Tab-separated table of C-alpha atoms in Angstrom:
chain	number	residue	atom	x	y	z
A	12	MET	CA	-18.951	-34.731	-22.910
A	13	PHE	CA	-19.708	-33.974	-19.236
A	14	GLY	CA	-16.718	-35.963	-17.993
A	15	LYS	CA	-14.453	-34.459	-20.607
A	16	SER	CA	-15.666	-30.918	-19.882
A	17	SER	CA	-15.229	-31.332	-16.154
A	18	THR	CA	-11.746	-32.752	-16.576
A	19	ILE	CA	-10.649	-29.966	-18.921
A	20	ARG	CA	-12.008	-27.319	-16.527
A	21	LYS	CA	-9.996	-28.894	-13.702
A	22	TYR	CA	-6.900	-28.947	-15.882
A	23	LYS	CA	-7.434	-25.334	-16.865
A	24	TYR	CA	-8.291	-23.812	-13.501
A	25	LYS	CA	-6.780	-26.103	-10.854
A	26	LEU	CA	-3.750	-27.710	-12.461
A	27	ARG	CA	-1.771	-24.499	-13.166
A	28	PRO	CA	-1.759	-23.371	-9.507
A	29	ALA	CA	-0.855	-26.874	-8.369
A	30	LEU	CA	2.020	-27.079	-10.849
A	31	ALA	CA	3.280	-23.650	-9.785
A	32	LYS	CA	3.111	-24.611	-6.115
A	33	ARG	CA	4.992	-27.879	-6.665
A	34	TYR	CA	7.533	-26.764	-9.277
A	35	GLY	CA	7.570	-22.968	-9.280
A	36	GLY	CA	6.144	-20.595	-11.839
A	37	SER	CA	6.970	-21.584	-15.375
A	38	VAL	CA	5.602	-21.137	-18.859
A	39	THR	CA	5.879	-24.873	-19.455
A	40	TYR	CA	6.257	-27.984	-17.349
A	41	THR	CA	7.630	-31.413	-18.148
A	42	LYS	CA	5.405	-34.372	-18.933
A	43	ALA	CA	6.582	-36.030	-15.699
A	44	GLN	CA	5.639	-32.951	-13.658
A	45	VAL	CA	2.169	-32.819	-15.212
A	46	ASP	CA	1.678	-36.572	-14.786
A	47	LYS	CA	2.752	-36.497	-11.135
A	48	THR	CA	0.580	-33.500	-10.263
A	49	ILE	CA	-2.477	-35.018	-11.950
A	50	ASP	CA	-1.876	-38.256	-10.008
A	51	VAL	CA	-1.512	-36.423	-6.693
A	52	MET	CA	-4.655	-34.373	-7.330
A	53	GLY	CA	-6.627	-37.437	-8.410
A	54	PHE	CA	-7.728	-35.963	-11.735
A	55	ASN	CA	-9.061	-38.134	-14.537
A	56	LYS	CA	-6.213	-39.058	-16.904
A	57	LYS	CA	-8.426	-40.054	-19.833
A	58	HIS	CA	-7.979	-36.607	-21.412
A	59	ILE	CA	-4.446	-35.952	-20.197
A	60	HIS	CA	-3.396	-34.852	-23.681
A	61	TYR	CA	-5.306	-31.620	-22.957
A	62	ALA	CA	-3.086	-31.010	-19.929
A	63	TYR	CA	-0.008	-31.575	-22.096
A	64	PHE	CA	-1.464	-29.171	-24.671
A	65	MET	CA	-1.989	-26.491	-22.016
A	66	TYR	CA	1.158	-26.866	-19.924
A	67	CYS	CA	3.941	-28.694	-21.779
A	68	ASP	CA	6.252	-27.772	-24.619
A	69	ILE	CA	5.264	-28.298	-28.221
A	70	ALA	CA	7.229	-31.519	-28.674
A	71	THR	CA	5.551	-33.130	-25.636
A	72	TYR	CA	1.980	-32.472	-26.621
A	73	LYS	CA	2.572	-33.294	-30.276
A	74	ALA	CA	4.127	-36.618	-29.225
A	75	ASN	CA	1.074	-37.386	-27.070
A	76	LEU	CA	-1.625	-36.249	-29.479
A	77	PRO	CA	-4.149	-39.079	-29.859
A	78	GLU	CA	-5.023	-40.328	-33.308
A	79	GLY	CA	-7.979	-38.429	-34.713
A	80	GLU	CA	-7.283	-35.314	-32.619
A	81	SER	CA	-5.758	-32.137	-33.925
A	82	LEU	CA	-4.456	-29.068	-32.164
A	83	GLU	CA	-7.331	-27.114	-33.694
A	84	SER	CA	-9.973	-29.558	-32.466
A	85	MET	CA	-8.473	-29.502	-28.977
A	86	ASN	CA	-8.416	-25.714	-28.973
A	87	ASN	CA	-12.039	-25.641	-30.172
A	88	THR	CA	-13.035	-27.976	-27.350
A	89	ILE	CA	-11.327	-25.739	-24.777
A	90	THR	CA	-13.020	-22.696	-26.340
A	91	ASN	CA	-16.444	-24.351	-26.165
A	92	ILE	CA	-15.902	-25.266	-22.519
A	93	SER	CA	-14.388	-22.047	-21.215
A	94	GLY	CA	-15.015	-19.287	-23.732
A	95	ILE	CA	-11.495	-18.702	-25.033
A	96	GLY	CA	-9.177	-21.362	-26.315
A	97	VAL	CA	-5.484	-21.683	-25.782
A	98	LEU	CA	-4.616	-20.607	-29.312
A	99	GLY	CA	-6.819	-17.511	-29.127
A	100	VAL	CA	-4.445	-15.957	-26.642
A	101	LEU	CA	-1.596	-16.355	-29.098
A	102	LEU	CA	-3.173	-14.463	-32.006
A	103	GLY	CA	-0.748	-11.856	-33.168
A	104	SER	CA	2.216	-13.483	-31.496
A	105	SER	CA	5.090	-14.951	-33.460
A	106	MET	CA	4.671	-18.212	-31.577
A	107	PHE	CA	1.230	-18.690	-33.164
A	108	SER	CA	2.750	-18.725	-36.634
A	109	ASP	CA	5.369	-21.234	-35.442
A	110	ILE	CA	2.667	-23.557	-34.153
A	111	ASP	CA	0.511	-23.156	-37.232
A	112	SER	CA	3.440	-23.983	-39.492
A	113	GLY	CA	4.416	-27.022	-37.421
A	114	SER	CA	7.682	-25.501	-36.273
A	115	ASP	CA	8.600	-25.657	-32.645
A	116	GLY	CA	10.303	-22.278	-32.850
A	117	ASP	CA	13.229	-21.794	-30.523
A	118	GLY	CA	12.410	-24.720	-28.270
A	119	ASP	CA	10.059	-22.769	-26.042
A	120	GLY	CA	6.450	-23.677	-26.229
A	121	GLY	CA	3.378	-24.587	-24.355
A	122	PHE	CA	0.510	-22.273	-23.902
A	123	GLY	CA	0.291	-21.678	-20.221
A	124	GLY	CA	-3.150	-23.243	-20.235
A	125	GLY	CA	-4.968	-21.311	-17.629
A	126	ASP	CA	-4.213	-19.530	-14.455
A	127	GLY	CA	-7.626	-19.523	-12.950
A	128	GLY	CA	-9.061	-16.788	-15.092
A	129	ALA	CA	-6.575	-15.419	-17.602
A	130	PHE	CA	-8.581	-16.957	-20.421
């Protein structure tokens, strides 16, 4: 789990600022933007689906969800590593009910992952 934990921490705390610097501030980023930034930064890509979960729209991370993983298990992993998961921030928001029901709402999505301390 050490490698996975380290990678997820890097995604959560270092990837958001790098994405914002390269592509401007955004709620979500494209898969290509996330892939490119992870390549440039030299991050481990084994758990890249966590980066998609944190920074891409709903359709992107659902399309890249590995077999045997669920959004809940990914959120639990992030919670165990950093204290608060991605979904915890959304409690009470209408987007949370869209995600829980499997809808992708109005096309917006993504969770914003982490900004170096917001979670």
